[in-house]
PDB file of C-alpha atoms in Angstrom:
ATOM      1  CA  UNK A 123      79.294  86.672 103.357  1.00 35.00           C
ATOM      2  CA  UNK A 124      80.813  84.826 101.003  1.00 40.00           C
ATOM      3  CA  UNK A 125      84.338  86.197  99.842  1.00 41.00           C
ATOM      4  CA  UNK A 126      83.049  87.190  95.829  1.00 41.00           C
ATOM      5  CA  UNK A 127      79.681  88.184  96.778  1.00 40.00           C
ATOM      6  CA  UNK A 128      79.495  91.744  97.055  1.00 43.00           C
ATOM      7  CA  UNK A 129      78.535  93.916  99.877  1.00 47.00           C
ATOM      8  CA  UNK A 130      77.396  97.309 101.125  1.00 63.00           C
ATOM      9  CA  UNK A 131      81.247  98.333 100.449  1.00 64.00           C
ATOM     10  CA  UNK A 132      81.484  97.484  96.688  1.00 80.00           C
ATOM     11  CA  UNK A 133      83.268  93.586  95.660  1.00 92.00           C
ATOM     12  CA  UNK A 134      85.398  91.141  96.996  1.00 96.00           C
ATOM     13  CA  UNK A 135      88.727  93.275  96.575  1.00 97.00           C
ATOM     14  CA  UNK A 136      89.965  89.718  95.527  1.00 97.00           C
ATOM     15  CA  UNK A 137      87.213  89.675  92.439  1.00 97.00           C
ATOM     16  CA  UNK A 138      88.563  93.248  91.453  1.00 97.00           C
ATOM     17  CA  UNK A 139      91.339  93.507  88.291  1.00 97.00           C
ATOM     18  CA  UNK A 140      94.393  95.927  89.301  1.00 97.00           C
ATOM     19  CA  UNK A 141      93.316  99.276  87.970  1.00 97.00           C
ATOM     20  CA  UNK A 142      90.242  98.384  89.546  1.00 97.00           C
ATOM     21  CA  UNK A 143      92.036  97.539  92.876  1.00 97.00           C
ATOM     22  CA  UNK A 144      93.557 100.662  92.392  1.00 97.00           C
ATOM     23  CA  UNK A 145      90.972 103.059  91.692  1.00 97.00           C
ATOM     24  CA  UNK A 146      89.353 101.752  95.125  1.00 97.00           C
ATOM     25  CA  UNK A 147      92.231 102.590  97.011  1.00 97.00           C
ATOM     26  CA  UNK A 148      92.763 106.311  95.385  1.00 97.00           C
ATOM     27  CA  UNK A 149      89.612 106.835  96.123  1.00 97.00           C
ATOM     28  CA  UNK A 150      88.848 105.590  99.665  1.00 97.00           C
ATOM     29  CA  UNK A 151      92.064 107.032 101.469  1.00 97.00           C
ATOM     30  CA  UNK A 152      90.338 110.573  99.142  1.00 97.00           C
ATOM     31  CA  UNK A 153      87.131 110.055 101.067  1.00 97.00           C
ATOM     32  CA  UNK A 154      88.682 108.910 104.658  1.00 97.00           C
ATOM     33  CA  UNK A 155      89.296 112.381 106.164  1.00 97.00           C
ATOM     34  CA  UNK A 156      86.184 113.825 105.356  1.00 97.00           C
ATOM     35  CA  UNK A 157      84.759 110.330 106.510  1.00 97.00           C
ATOM     36  CA  UNK A 158      86.367 110.337 109.802  1.00 97.00           C
ATOM     37  CA  UNK A 159      85.113 114.088 110.713  1.00 97.00           C
ATOM     38  CA  UNK A 160      82.334 114.050 109.454  1.00 98.00           C
ATOM     39  CA  UNK A 161      80.765 110.932 108.848  1.00 97.00           C
ATOM     40  CA  UNK A 162      78.509 109.061 110.995  1.00 97.00           C
ATOM     41  CA  UNK A 163      79.771 106.064 112.503  1.00 98.00           C
ATOM     42  CA  UNK A 164      77.877 103.486 110.870  1.00 97.00           C
ATOM     43  CA  UNK A 165      79.552 105.315 108.263  1.00 96.00           C
ATOM     44  CA  UNK A 166      83.536 105.228 110.148  1.00 97.00           C
ATOM     45  CA  UNK A 167      83.536 101.309 110.840  1.00 97.00           C
ATOM     46  CA  UNK A 168      82.617 100.254 107.525  1.00 96.00           C
ATOM     47  CA  UNK A 169      84.388 102.463 105.347  1.00 96.00           C
ATOM     48  CA  UNK A 170      87.710 101.484 107.819  1.00 97.00           C
ATOM     49  CA  UNK A 171      86.763  97.639 106.743  1.00 97.00           C
ATOM     50  CA  UNK A 172      86.595  98.369 103.202  1.00 97.00           C
ATOM     51  CA  UNK A 173      89.935 100.096 103.418  1.00 97.00           C
ATOM     52  CA  UNK A 174      91.580  97.517 105.418  1.00 97.00           C
ATOM     53  CA  UNK A 175      90.126  94.682 103.006  1.00 97.00           C
ATOM     54  CA  UNK A 176      91.599  96.420  99.816  1.00 97.00           C
ATOM     55  CA  UNK A 177      94.456  97.037 101.779  1.00 96.00           C
ATOM     56  CA  UNK A 178      95.216  93.621 102.399  1.00 96.00           C
ATOM     57  CA  UNK A 179      94.371  92.947  98.756  1.00 97.00           C
ATOM     58  CA  UNK A 180      96.811  95.138  97.204  1.00 96.00           C
ATOM     59  CA  UNK A 181      99.643  93.722 100.267  1.00 94.00           C
ATOM     60  CA  UNK A 182      98.394  90.238  99.477  1.00 95.00           C
ATOM     61  CA  UNK A 183      98.770  90.810  95.648  1.00 95.00           C
ATOM     62  CA  UNK A 184     103.078  93.484  96.101  1.00 94.00           C
ATOM     63  CA  UNK A 185     103.848  91.312  98.810  1.00 89.00           C
ATOM     64  CA  UNK A 186     107.600  92.755  97.644  1.00 85.00           C
ATOM     65  CA  UNK A 187     106.086  96.685  98.086  1.00 81.00           C
ATOM     66  CA  UNK A 188     107.745  96.011 102.042  1.00 66.00           C
ATOM     67  CA  UNK A 189     110.998  95.292 100.428  1.00 67.00           C
ATOM     68  CA  UNK A 190     111.956  99.195  99.652  1.00 64.00           C
ATOM     69  CA  UNK A 191     114.951 100.274 102.248  1.00 66.00           C
ATOM     70  CA  UNK A 192     113.115 103.541 101.984  1.00 64.00           C
ATOM     71  CA  UNK A 193     110.028 102.404 103.261  1.00 64.00           C
ATOM     72  CA  UNK A 194     111.365 101.632 106.600  1.00 67.00           C
ATOM     73  CA  UNK A 195     112.471 103.861 109.242  1.00 72.00           C
ATOM     74  CA  UNK A 196     116.060 103.500 108.913  1.00 71.00           C
ATOM     75  CA  UNK A 197     115.729 103.262 105.114  1.00 67.00           C
ATOM     76  CA  UNK A 198     114.525 107.036 105.578  1.00 70.00           C
ATOM     77  CA  UNK A 199     116.439 107.871 107.908  1.00 74.00           C
ATOM     78  CA  UNK A 200     119.720 107.078 104.981  1.00 73.00           C
ATOM     79  CA  UNK A 201     117.647 109.034 103.120  1.00 70.00           C
ATOM     80  CA  UNK A 202     117.636 112.606 104.959  1.00 72.00           C
ATOM     81  CA  UNK A 203     121.037 111.424 106.894  1.00 71.00           C
ATOM     82  CA  UNK A 204     119.712 111.785 109.744  1.00 62.00           C
ATOM     83  CA  UNK A 205     121.715 108.353 111.015  1.00 53.00           C
ATOM     84  CA  UNK A 206     124.864 110.394 109.980  1.00 55.00           C
ATOM     85  CA  UNK A 207     123.610 113.276 112.702  1.00 57.00           C
ATOM     86  CA  UNK A 208     123.057 110.421 115.739  1.00 56.00           C
TER      87      UNK A 208
END
């Protein structure tokens, strides 16, 4: 399938404007638990593929997001003071 074609799960993530990408990410994360618990195998596979596509596009557009100190294990420890306690 061509990258800009629509597919069962929605339009290509690369073709979404920033607002729509965020809405799609919010919706897919909101429905993940229900799909995992109650969806068919096919629904779970489709959901997983779409979530991966949307998340990869977000990371592609926002590579700096991983540079936030609090997002790393050591950053989380520093935030809670866990490193000081050992």
